[in-house]
């Protein structure tokens, strides 16, 4: 059956600097898909993340692993087989909590699988024992992770690590910038959709308004015709002695009046529906204005953050220049001190020679 993805999320991937063991090194240029995989044939769980054709995470979950939440949107775990510590920067705390919950669930499943495998080996007493770390894991195709990932080899075997370093998470400039750009695109798409809906509703409203005017004119004509017919009926009843004919005409006129009244009721219902559509159009207009304000606020916030970033970069550059200047001054003072010490040494030797000669 091979490995199958059972849970996926998106996050920025980091690894601990192997030289310092303190600083985080980003391994992905942007947020990538991070997935849990389950191999039913070997009963093992893995965390896999690929960027293009490069595997940036390939970690087999063991019972000794622990996922640590170091901030609201950042978590880490140590993989002794890969001899590294992985860090993930999530877009929200809910994503982090869901990932941590799945980590604990699959860790417990790995522990139970290990115990079952141990009990089974004791019952069968088979001399051949295969270690999960020594086997070749099933390949993971790019199609198995949203069509963006590629295959990578198994993890390096080693002893599980019990203690995990807790480095500070990296400066979230890249994740926040990416998140702000996604928010801007989302609001722009929403704004464009609302503009299109607003234009359609405006056209429908104009057409309906024209129809309402026409219906009002027809209604007035129907009312005038009904009044004229009522007058005609009255005149016929007064003048003519042919009661049967008058009654028949009256019945026809009454039916005509009822039809006109039914038509009038339908037109009034249509008018109420148009009023409701106009209220919906007004609500869409208010939503459009609200989204426009939010978009402007987001753009202003982005500009402020870019200005702050530029100022911080300038500050770092100035600090480096001041540090180099200070180092050069120290070198000059050291050279001057060396010269003075050399002069004092010569003076001492001269005084010693004078004392010996005297």
PDB file of C-alpha atoms in Angstrom, residues 45-339:
ATOM      1  CA  UNK A  45       4.705   7.537  11.139  1.00  0.00           C
ATOM      2  CA  UNK A  46       6.812  10.202   9.434  1.00  0.00           C
ATOM      3  CA  UNK A  47       6.771  14.009   9.092  1.00  0.00           C
ATOM      4  CA  UNK A  48       7.679  15.016   5.547  1.00  0.00           C
ATOM      5  CA  UNK A  49       7.961  18.411   3.860  1.00  0.00           C
ATOM      6  CA  UNK A  50       9.316  19.132   0.396  1.00  0.00           C
ATOM      7  CA  UNK A  51      10.181  22.371  -1.375  1.00  0.00           C
ATOM      8  CA  UNK A  52      10.215  21.680  -5.059  1.00  0.00           C
ATOM      9  CA  UNK A  53      12.314  18.527  -5.452  1.00  0.00           C
ATOM     10  CA  UNK A  54      14.233  19.013  -2.181  1.00  0.00           C
ATOM     11  CA  UNK A  55      13.223  17.303   1.060  1.00  0.00           C
ATOM     12  CA  UNK A  56      13.566  19.779   3.924  1.00  0.00           C
ATOM     13  CA  UNK A  57      11.911  17.548   6.572  1.00  0.00           C
ATOM     14  CA  UNK A  58      12.080  13.739   6.729  1.00  0.00           C
ATOM     15  CA  UNK A  59      11.557  12.796  10.366  1.00  0.00           C
ATOM     16  CA  UNK A  60      10.354   9.418  11.665  1.00  0.00           C
ATOM     17  CA  UNK A  61       8.248   9.793  14.833  1.00  0.00           C
ATOM     18  CA  UNK A  62       9.512   7.759  17.820  1.00  0.00           C
ATOM     19  CA  UNK A  63       8.095   7.414  21.369  1.00  0.00           C
ATOM     20  CA  UNK A  64      11.012   9.459  22.757  1.00  0.00           C
ATOM     21  CA  UNK A  65      10.263  12.570  20.676  1.00  0.00           C
ATOM     22  CA  UNK A  66       8.569  15.644  22.156  1.00  0.00           C
ATOM     23  CA  UNK A  67       7.018  18.583  20.324  1.00  0.00           C
ATOM     24  CA  UNK A  68       7.648  21.817  22.269  1.00  0.00           C
ATOM     25  CA  UNK A  69       5.658  25.028  21.808  1.00  0.00           C
ATOM     26  CA  UNK A  70       8.089  27.936  22.278  1.00  0.00           C
ATOM     27  CA  UNK A  71       5.710  30.761  21.295  1.00  0.00           C
ATOM     28  CA  UNK A  72       2.159  31.286  20.079  1.00  0.00           C
ATOM     29  CA  UNK A  73       3.042  30.415  16.476  1.00  0.00           C
ATOM     30  CA  UNK A  74       6.330  28.500  16.768  1.00  0.00           C
ATOM     31  CA  UNK A  75       7.116  24.931  17.809  1.00  0.00           C
ATOM     32  CA  UNK A  76      10.069  22.553  17.592  1.00  0.00           C
ATOM     33  CA  UNK A  77      11.128  18.931  18.045  1.00  0.00           C
ATOM     34  CA  UNK A  78      14.479  17.125  18.064  1.00  0.00           C
ATOM     35  CA  UNK A  79      15.246  14.226  15.700  1.00  0.00           C
ATOM     36  CA  UNK A  80      18.258  12.266  16.920  1.00  0.00           C
ATOM     37  CA  UNK A  81      18.285  10.128  13.785  1.00  0.00           C
ATOM     38  CA  UNK A  82      18.746  13.189  11.583  1.00  0.00           C
ATOM     39  CA  UNK A  83      20.947  14.783  14.302  1.00  0.00           C
ATOM     40  CA  UNK A  84      19.067  18.072  14.120  1.00  0.00           C
ATOM     41  CA  UNK A  85      16.214  20.098  15.613  1.00  0.00           C
ATOM     42  CA  UNK A  86      13.313  21.129  13.380  1.00  0.00           C
ATOM     43  CA  UNK A  87      11.279  24.321  13.921  1.00  0.00           C
ATOM     44  CA  UNK A  88       7.950  25.308  12.350  1.00  0.00           C
ATOM     45  CA  UNK A  89       6.450  28.813  12.142  1.00  0.00           C
ATOM     46  CA  UNK A  90       2.659  28.551  11.739  1.00  0.00           C
ATOM     47  CA  UNK A  91       0.245  31.234  10.437  1.00  0.00           C
ATOM     48  CA  UNK A  92      -1.843  31.043  13.649  1.00  0.00           C
ATOM     49  CA  UNK A  93      -1.909  29.456  17.089  1.00  0.00           C
ATOM     50  CA  UNK A  94      -4.776  27.158  16.063  1.00  0.00           C
ATOM     51  CA  UNK A  95      -2.590  25.595  13.353  1.00  0.00           C
ATOM     52  CA  UNK A  96       0.188  25.042  15.908  1.00  0.00           C
ATOM     53  CA  UNK A  97      -2.162  23.451  18.457  1.00  0.00           C
ATOM     54  CA  UNK A  98      -3.640  21.140  15.804  1.00  0.00           C
ATOM     55  CA  UNK A  99      -0.152  20.067  14.676  1.00  0.00           C
ATOM     56  CA  UNK A 100       0.934  19.462  18.302  1.00  0.00           C
ATOM     57  CA  UNK A 101      -2.222  17.423  18.948  1.00  0.00           C
ATOM     58  CA  UNK A 102      -1.529  15.218  15.926  1.00  0.00           C
ATOM     59  CA  UNK A 103       2.123  14.877  16.991  1.00  0.00           C
ATOM     60  CA  UNK A 104       1.087  13.587  20.431  1.00  0.00           C
ATOM     61  CA  UNK A 105      -1.484  11.247  18.860  1.00  0.00           C
ATOM     62  CA  UNK A 106       0.950   9.702  16.381  1.00  0.00           C
ATOM     63  CA  UNK A 107       3.689   9.521  19.031  1.00  0.00           C
ATOM     64  CA  UNK A 108       1.356   7.440  21.226  1.00  0.00           C
ATOM     65  CA  UNK A 109       0.467   5.285  18.214  1.00  0.00           C
ATOM     66  CA  UNK A 110       4.184   4.752  17.537  1.00  0.00           C
ATOM     67  CA  UNK A 111       4.686   3.727  21.187  1.00  0.00           C
ATOM     68  CA  UNK A 112       1.833   1.212  21.026  1.00  0.00           C
ATOM     69  CA  UNK A 113       3.127  -0.162  17.721  1.00  0.00           C
ATOM     70  CA  UNK A 114       6.579  -0.603  19.241  1.00  0.00           C
ATOM     71  CA  UNK A 115       5.164  -2.448  22.251  1.00  0.00           C
ATOM     72  CA  UNK A 116       3.047  -4.708  20.041  1.00  0.00           C
ATOM     73  CA  UNK A 117       6.045  -5.467  17.837  1.00  0.00           C
ATOM     74  CA  UNK A 118       8.155  -6.269  20.935  1.00  0.00           C
ATOM     75  CA  UNK A 119       5.468  -8.580  22.361  1.00  0.00           C
ATOM     76  CA  UNK A 120       5.077 -10.312  19.035  1.00  0.00           C
ATOM     77  CA  UNK A 121       8.821 -10.945  18.750  1.00  0.00           C
ATOM     78  CA  UNK A 122       8.889 -12.381  22.274  1.00  0.00           C
ATOM     79  CA  UNK A 123       5.978 -14.752  21.514  1.00  0.00           C
ATOM     80  CA  UNK A 124       7.315 -16.008  18.197  1.00  0.00           C
ATOM     81  CA  UNK A 125      10.963 -15.988  19.384  1.00  0.00           C
ATOM     82  CA  UNK A 126      12.141 -15.274  15.868  1.00  0.00           C
ATOM     83  CA  UNK A 127      15.885 -14.640  15.657  1.00  0.00           C
ATOM     84  CA  UNK A 128      15.523 -12.160  12.818  1.00  0.00           C
ATOM     85  CA  UNK A 129      14.645  -8.711  14.144  1.00  0.00           C
ATOM     86  CA  UNK A 130      14.239  -5.771  11.880  1.00  0.00           C
ATOM     87  CA  UNK A 131      14.700  -2.275  13.145  1.00  0.00           C
ATOM     88  CA  UNK A 132      12.352   0.417  11.826  1.00  0.00           C
ATOM     89  CA  UNK A 133      15.313   2.723  11.360  1.00  0.00           C
ATOM     90  CA  UNK A 134      17.265   0.147   9.340  1.00  0.00           C
ATOM     91  CA  UNK A 135      14.564  -0.476   6.711  1.00  0.00           C
ATOM     92  CA  UNK A 136      14.016   1.510   3.571  1.00  0.00           C
ATOM     93  CA  UNK A 137      10.773   3.476   3.907  1.00  0.00           C
ATOM     94  CA  UNK A 138       8.238   3.626   1.106  1.00  0.00           C
ATOM     95  CA  UNK A 139       8.798   6.421  -1.397  1.00  0.00           C
ATOM     96  CA  UNK A 140       6.694   9.538  -1.202  1.00  0.00           C
ATOM     97  CA  UNK A 141       5.669  10.956  -4.575  1.00  0.00           C
ATOM     98  CA  UNK A 142       5.136  14.635  -5.325  1.00  0.00           C
ATOM     99  CA  UNK A 143       1.431  13.983  -5.935  1.00  0.00           C
ATOM    100  CA  UNK A 144       0.981  12.761  -2.330  1.00  0.00           C
ATOM    101  CA  UNK A 145       1.649  16.253  -0.878  1.00  0.00           C
ATOM    102  CA  UNK A 146      -0.623  18.627  -2.838  1.00  0.00           C
ATOM    103  CA  UNK A 147       1.426  18.079  -5.965  1.00  0.00           C
ATOM    104  CA  UNK A 148       4.410  20.067  -4.635  1.00  0.00           C
ATOM    105  CA  UNK A 149       6.652  17.529  -2.944  1.00  0.00           C
ATOM    106  CA  UNK A 150       9.207  14.962  -4.129  1.00  0.00           C
ATOM    107  CA  UNK A 151      10.936  11.784  -2.924  1.00  0.00           C
ATOM    108  CA  UNK A 152      13.621  11.653  -0.262  1.00  0.00           C
ATOM    109  CA  UNK A 153      15.603   8.878   1.386  1.00  0.00           C
ATOM    110  CA  UNK A 154      15.174   7.386   4.886  1.00  0.00           C
ATOM    111  CA  UNK A 155      16.397   8.959   8.072  1.00  0.00           C
ATOM    112  CA  UNK A 156      19.835   8.201   9.533  1.00  0.00           C
ATOM    113  CA  UNK A 157      19.605   5.735  12.467  1.00  0.00           C
ATOM    114  CA  UNK A 158      20.769   6.847  15.906  1.00  0.00           C
ATOM    115  CA  UNK A 159      19.957   6.958  19.583  1.00  0.00           C
ATOM    116  CA  UNK A 160      16.793   8.974  20.530  1.00  0.00           C
ATOM    117  CA  UNK A 161      17.492  12.302  22.148  1.00  0.00           C
ATOM    118  CA  UNK A 162      15.874  12.942  25.545  1.00  0.00           C
ATOM    119  CA  UNK A 163      16.707  16.622  25.987  1.00  0.00           C
ATOM    120  CA  UNK A 164      15.827  19.289  23.443  1.00  0.00           C
ATOM    121  CA  UNK A 165      17.428  22.719  23.125  1.00  0.00           C
ATOM    122  CA  UNK A 166      15.028  25.645  23.336  1.00  0.00           C
ATOM    123  CA  UNK A 167      16.391  28.279  20.942  1.00  0.00           C
ATOM    124  CA  UNK A 168      14.476  31.475  20.417  1.00  0.00           C
ATOM    125  CA  UNK A 169      12.371  31.432  17.262  1.00  0.00           C
ATOM    126  CA  UNK A 170      13.596  33.487  14.317  1.00  0.00           C
ATOM    127  CA  UNK A 171      12.487  37.023  13.616  1.00  0.00           C
ATOM    128  CA  UNK A 172       9.099  36.618  11.915  1.00  0.00           C
ATOM    129  CA  UNK A 173       9.751  39.166   9.160  1.00  0.00           C
ATOM    130  CA  UNK A 174       9.353  36.706   6.297  1.00  0.00           C
ATOM    131  CA  UNK A 175       6.280  34.866   7.654  1.00  0.00           C
ATOM    132  CA  UNK A 176       4.519  38.125   8.548  1.00  0.00           C
ATOM    133  CA  UNK A 177       5.253  39.702   5.166  1.00  0.00           C
ATOM    134  CA  UNK A 178       3.931  36.632   3.409  1.00  0.00           C
ATOM    135  CA  UNK A 179       0.846  36.615   5.655  1.00  0.00           C
ATOM    136  CA  UNK A 180       0.186  40.333   5.017  1.00  0.00           C
ATOM    137  CA  UNK A 181       0.478  39.811   1.228  1.00  0.00           C
ATOM    138  CA  UNK A 182      -1.991  36.915   1.408  1.00  0.00           C
ATOM    139  CA  UNK A 183      -4.418  39.062   3.428  1.00  0.00           C
ATOM    140  CA  UNK A 184      -4.144  41.901   0.855  1.00  0.00           C
ATOM    141  CA  UNK A 185      -4.819  39.512  -2.036  1.00  0.00           C
ATOM    142  CA  UNK A 186      -7.770  38.006  -0.162  1.00  0.00           C
ATOM    143  CA  UNK A 187      -9.352  41.415   0.539  1.00  0.00           C
ATOM    144  CA  UNK A 188      -8.714  42.571  -3.045  1.00  0.00           C
ATOM    145  CA  UNK A 189     -10.454  39.443  -4.392  1.00  0.00           C
ATOM    146  CA  UNK A 190     -13.366  39.984  -2.012  1.00  0.00           C
ATOM    147  CA  UNK A 191     -13.571  43.642  -3.038  1.00  0.00           C
ATOM    148  CA  UNK A 192     -13.574  42.770  -6.750  1.00  0.00           C
ATOM    149  CA  UNK A 193     -16.336  40.190  -6.224  1.00  0.00           C
ATOM    150  CA  UNK A 194     -18.423  42.696  -4.265  1.00  0.00           C
ATOM    151  CA  UNK A 195     -17.933  45.315  -6.979  1.00  0.00           C
ATOM    152  CA  UNK A 196     -19.188  42.840  -9.603  1.00  0.00           C
ATOM    153  CA  UNK A 197     -22.208  41.889  -7.489  1.00  0.00           C
ATOM    154  CA  UNK A 198     -22.915  45.548  -6.797  1.00  0.00           C
ATOM    155  CA  UNK A 199     -22.877  46.379 -10.518  1.00  0.00           C
ATOM    156  CA  UNK A 200     -25.248  43.491 -11.293  1.00  0.00           C
ATOM    157  CA  UNK A 201     -27.633  44.492  -8.493  1.00  0.00           C
ATOM    158  CA  UNK A 202     -27.532  48.135  -9.602  1.00  0.00           C
ATOM    159  CA  UNK A 203     -28.483  47.144 -13.162  1.00  0.00           C
ATOM    160  CA  UNK A 204     -31.251  44.874 -11.906  1.00  0.00           C
ATOM    161  CA  UNK A 205     -32.477  47.625  -9.593  1.00  0.00           C
ATOM    162  CA  UNK A 206     -32.624  50.166 -12.407  1.00  0.00           C
ATOM    163  CA  UNK A 207     -34.513  47.728 -14.599  1.00  0.00           C
ATOM    164  CA  UNK A 208     -36.893  46.881 -11.750  1.00  0.00           C
ATOM    165  CA  UNK A 209     -37.462  50.584 -11.043  1.00  0.00           C
ATOM    166  CA  UNK A 210     -38.442  51.128 -14.662  1.00  0.00           C
ATOM    167  CA  UNK A 211     -40.780  48.123 -14.485  1.00  0.00           C
ATOM    168  CA  UNK A 212     -42.332  49.474 -11.258  1.00  0.00           C
ATOM    169  CA  UNK A 213     -43.098  52.791 -12.948  1.00  0.00           C
ATOM    170  CA  UNK A 214     -44.705  50.963 -15.855  1.00  0.00           C
ATOM    171  CA  UNK A 215     -46.722  48.791 -13.463  1.00  0.00           C
ATOM    172  CA  UNK A 216     -47.893  51.853 -11.562  1.00  0.00           C
ATOM    173  CA  UNK A 217     -49.071  53.410 -14.812  1.00  0.00           C
ATOM    174  CA  UNK A 218     -50.891  50.195 -15.738  1.00  0.00           C
ATOM    175  CA  UNK A 219     -52.390  50.013 -12.245  1.00  0.00           C
ATOM    176  CA  UNK A 220     -53.686  53.580 -12.510  1.00  0.00           C
ATOM    177  CA  UNK A 221     -55.191  52.754 -15.901  1.00  0.00           C
ATOM    178  CA  UNK A 222     -56.794  49.611 -14.434  1.00  0.00           C
ATOM    179  CA  UNK A 223     -58.256  51.605 -11.554  1.00  0.00           C
ATOM    180  CA  UNK A 224     -59.655  54.202 -13.929  1.00  0.00           C
ATOM    181  CA  UNK A 225     -61.145  51.433 -16.062  1.00  0.00           C
ATOM    182  CA  UNK A 226     -62.652  49.799 -12.952  1.00  0.00           C
ATOM    183  CA  UNK A 227     -64.229  53.064 -11.867  1.00  0.00           C
ATOM    184  CA  UNK A 228     -65.602  53.619 -15.359  1.00  0.00           C
ATOM    185  CA  UNK A 229     -67.027  50.098 -15.401  1.00  0.00           C
ATOM    186  CA  UNK A 230     -68.631  50.607 -11.980  1.00  0.00           C
ATOM    187  CA  UNK A 231     -70.277  53.778 -13.278  1.00  0.00           C
ATOM    188  CA  UNK A 232     -71.394  51.953 -16.384  1.00  0.00           C
ATOM    189  CA  UNK A 233     -72.933  49.170 -14.255  1.00  0.00           C
ATOM    190  CA  UNK A 234     -74.787  51.725 -12.177  1.00  0.00           C
ATOM    191  CA  UNK A 235     -76.097  53.445 -15.291  1.00  0.00           C
ATOM    192  CA  UNK A 236     -77.203  50.140 -16.790  1.00  0.00           C
ATOM    193  CA  UNK A 237     -78.977  49.116 -13.596  1.00  0.00           C
ATOM    194  CA  UNK A 238     -80.839  52.430 -13.502  1.00  0.00           C
ATOM    195  CA  UNK A 239     -81.724  52.731 -17.152  1.00  0.00           C
ATOM    196  CA  UNK A 240     -82.223  49.192 -18.417  1.00  0.00           C
ATOM    197  CA  UNK A 241     -84.969  46.909 -17.259  1.00  0.00           C
ATOM    198  CA  UNK A 242     -83.226  43.834 -18.526  1.00  0.00           C
ATOM    199  CA  UNK A 243     -82.109  42.470 -15.198  1.00  0.00           C
ATOM    200  CA  UNK A 244     -80.585  39.247 -16.512  1.00  0.00           C
ATOM    201  CA  UNK A 245     -78.365  41.001 -19.020  1.00  0.00           C
ATOM    202  CA  UNK A 246     -77.296  43.557 -16.464  1.00  0.00           C
ATOM    203  CA  UNK A 247     -76.481  40.806 -13.955  1.00  0.00           C
ATOM    204  CA  UNK A 248     -74.401  38.960 -16.513  1.00  0.00           C
ATOM    205  CA  UNK A 249     -72.505  42.125 -17.376  1.00  0.00           C
ATOM    206  CA  UNK A 250     -72.082  42.837 -13.678  1.00  0.00           C
ATOM    207  CA  UNK A 251     -70.679  39.344 -13.128  1.00  0.00           C
ATOM    208  CA  UNK A 252     -68.215  39.866 -15.956  1.00  0.00           C
ATOM    209  CA  UNK A 253     -67.229  43.212 -14.575  1.00  0.00           C
ATOM    210  CA  UNK A 254     -66.772  41.738 -11.099  1.00  0.00           C
ATOM    211  CA  UNK A 255     -64.551  39.015 -12.517  1.00  0.00           C
ATOM    212  CA  UNK A 256     -62.546  41.651 -14.346  1.00  0.00           C
ATOM    213  CA  UNK A 257     -62.221  43.642 -11.136  1.00  0.00           C
ATOM    214  CA  UNK A 258     -61.067  40.535  -9.219  1.00  0.00           C
ATOM    215  CA  UNK A 259     -58.482  39.814 -11.898  1.00  0.00           C
ATOM    216  CA  UNK A 260     -57.275  43.407 -11.708  1.00  0.00           C
ATOM    217  CA  UNK A 261     -57.073  43.174  -7.916  1.00  0.00           C
ATOM    218  CA  UNK A 262     -55.075  39.925  -8.165  1.00  0.00           C
ATOM    219  CA  UNK A 263     -52.752  41.612 -10.639  1.00  0.00           C
ATOM    220  CA  UNK A 264     -52.435  44.556  -8.282  1.00  0.00           C
ATOM    221  CA  UNK A 265     -51.525  42.200  -5.376  1.00  0.00           C
ATOM    222  CA  UNK A 266     -48.863  40.497  -7.529  1.00  0.00           C
ATOM    223  CA  UNK A 267     -47.397  43.859  -8.480  1.00  0.00           C
ATOM    224  CA  UNK A 268     -47.308  44.913  -4.828  1.00  0.00           C
ATOM    225  CA  UNK A 269     -45.470  41.685  -3.917  1.00  0.00           C
ATOM    226  CA  UNK A 270     -42.995  42.352  -6.729  1.00  0.00           C
ATOM    227  CA  UNK A 271     -42.510  45.863  -5.387  1.00  0.00           C
ATOM    228  CA  UNK A 272     -41.764  44.487  -1.900  1.00  0.00           C
ATOM    229  CA  UNK A 273     -39.247  42.052  -3.380  1.00  0.00           C
ATOM    230  CA  UNK A 274     -37.506  44.886  -5.195  1.00  0.00           C
ATOM    231  CA  UNK A 275     -37.346  46.863  -1.965  1.00  0.00           C
ATOM    232  CA  UNK A 276     -35.714  43.884  -0.244  1.00  0.00           C
ATOM    233  CA  UNK A 277     -33.181  43.623  -3.091  1.00  0.00           C
ATOM    234  CA  UNK A 278     -32.425  47.317  -2.697  1.00  0.00           C
ATOM    235  CA  UNK A 279     -31.734  46.776   1.020  1.00  0.00           C
ATOM    236  CA  UNK A 280     -29.388  43.899   0.129  1.00  0.00           C
ATOM    237  CA  UNK A 281     -27.623  46.176  -2.357  1.00  0.00           C
ATOM    238  CA  UNK A 282     -27.184  48.784   0.372  1.00  0.00           C
ATOM    239  CA  UNK A 283     -25.708  46.141   2.691  1.00  0.00           C
ATOM    240  CA  UNK A 284     -23.273  45.111  -0.051  1.00  0.00           C
ATOM    241  CA  UNK A 285     -22.291  48.747  -0.459  1.00  0.00           C
ATOM    242  CA  UNK A 286     -21.582  49.014   3.265  1.00  0.00           C
ATOM    243  CA  UNK A 287     -19.532  45.812   3.144  1.00  0.00           C
ATOM    244  CA  UNK A 288     -17.608  47.221   0.198  1.00  0.00           C
ATOM    245  CA  UNK A 289     -16.785  50.390   2.121  1.00  0.00           C
ATOM    246  CA  UNK A 290     -15.754  48.359   5.183  1.00  0.00           C
ATOM    247  CA  UNK A 291     -13.472  46.139   3.091  1.00  0.00           C
ATOM    248  CA  UNK A 292     -11.961  49.205   1.442  1.00  0.00           C
ATOM    249  CA  UNK A 293     -11.154  50.690   4.853  1.00  0.00           C
ATOM    250  CA  UNK A 294      -9.632  47.399   6.029  1.00  0.00           C
ATOM    251  CA  UNK A 295      -7.526  47.198   2.872  1.00  0.00           C
ATOM    252  CA  UNK A 296      -6.274  50.746   3.365  1.00  0.00           C
ATOM    253  CA  UNK A 297      -5.458  49.988   6.999  1.00  0.00           C
ATOM    254  CA  UNK A 298      -3.552  46.865   5.972  1.00  0.00           C
ATOM    255  CA  UNK A 299      -1.594  48.808   3.342  1.00  0.00           C
ATOM    256  CA  UNK A 300      -0.714  51.490   5.886  1.00  0.00           C
ATOM    257  CA  UNK A 301       0.410  48.819   8.333  1.00  0.00           C
ATOM    258  CA  UNK A 302       2.595  47.213   5.664  1.00  0.00           C
ATOM    259  CA  UNK A 303       4.169  50.577   4.884  1.00  0.00           C
ATOM    260  CA  UNK A 304       4.853  51.179   8.572  1.00  0.00           C
ATOM    261  CA  UNK A 305       6.433  47.752   8.913  1.00  0.00           C
ATOM    262  CA  UNK A 306       8.586  48.343   5.842  1.00  0.00           C
ATOM    263  CA  UNK A 307       9.725  51.679   7.282  1.00  0.00           C
ATOM    264  CA  UNK A 308      10.543  50.014  10.604  1.00  0.00           C
ATOM    265  CA  UNK A 309      12.463  47.277   8.801  1.00  0.00           C
ATOM    266  CA  UNK A 310      14.478  49.848   6.852  1.00  0.00           C
ATOM    267  CA  UNK A 311      15.247  51.731  10.067  1.00  0.00           C
ATOM    268  CA  UNK A 312      16.354  48.541  11.784  1.00  0.00           C
ATOM    269  CA  UNK A 313      18.597  47.632   8.862  1.00  0.00           C
ATOM    270  CA  UNK A 314      20.120  51.108   8.958  1.00  0.00           C
ATOM    271  CA  UNK A 315      20.650  50.772  12.720  1.00  0.00           C
ATOM    272  CA  UNK A 316      22.379  47.411  12.280  1.00  0.00           C
ATOM    273  CA  UNK A 317      24.606  48.855   9.577  1.00  0.00           C
ATOM    274  CA  UNK A 318      25.515  51.852  11.750  1.00  0.00           C
ATOM    275  CA  UNK A 319      26.247  49.551  14.681  1.00  0.00           C
ATOM    276  CA  UNK A 320      28.568  47.444  12.547  1.00  0.00           C
ATOM    277  CA  UNK A 321      30.388  50.553  11.344  1.00  0.00           C
ATOM    278  CA  UNK A 322      30.782  51.805  14.923  1.00  0.00           C
ATOM    279  CA  UNK A 323      32.069  48.412  15.961  1.00  0.00           C
ATOM    280  CA  UNK A 324      34.691  48.431  13.190  1.00  0.00           C
ATOM    281  CA  UNK A 325      35.736  51.964  14.181  1.00  0.00           C
ATOM    282  CA  UNK A 326      36.059  50.893  17.806  1.00  0.00           C
ATOM    283  CA  UNK A 327      38.163  47.886  16.804  1.00  0.00           C
ATOM    284  CA  UNK A 328      40.474  50.075  14.745  1.00  0.00           C
ATOM    285  CA  UNK A 329      40.901  52.446  17.713  1.00  0.00           C
ATOM    286  CA  UNK A 330      41.687  49.504  19.964  1.00  0.00           C
ATOM    287  CA  UNK A 331      44.313  48.258  17.502  1.00  0.00           C
ATOM    288  CA  UNK A 332      45.888  51.721  17.432  1.00  0.00           C
ATOM    289  CA  UNK A 333      45.952  51.888  21.227  1.00  0.00           C
ATOM    290  CA  UNK A 334      47.433  48.399  21.397  1.00  0.00           C
ATOM    291  CA  UNK A 335      50.209  49.350  18.999  1.00  0.00           C
ATOM    292  CA  UNK A 336      50.888  52.527  20.994  1.00  0.00           C
ATOM    293  CA  UNK A 337      50.952  50.526  24.229  1.00  0.00           C
ATOM    294  CA  UNK A 338      53.362  48.031  22.702  1.00  0.00           C
ATOM    295  CA  UNK A 339      55.648  50.911  21.712  1.00  0.00           C
TER     296      UNK A 339
END
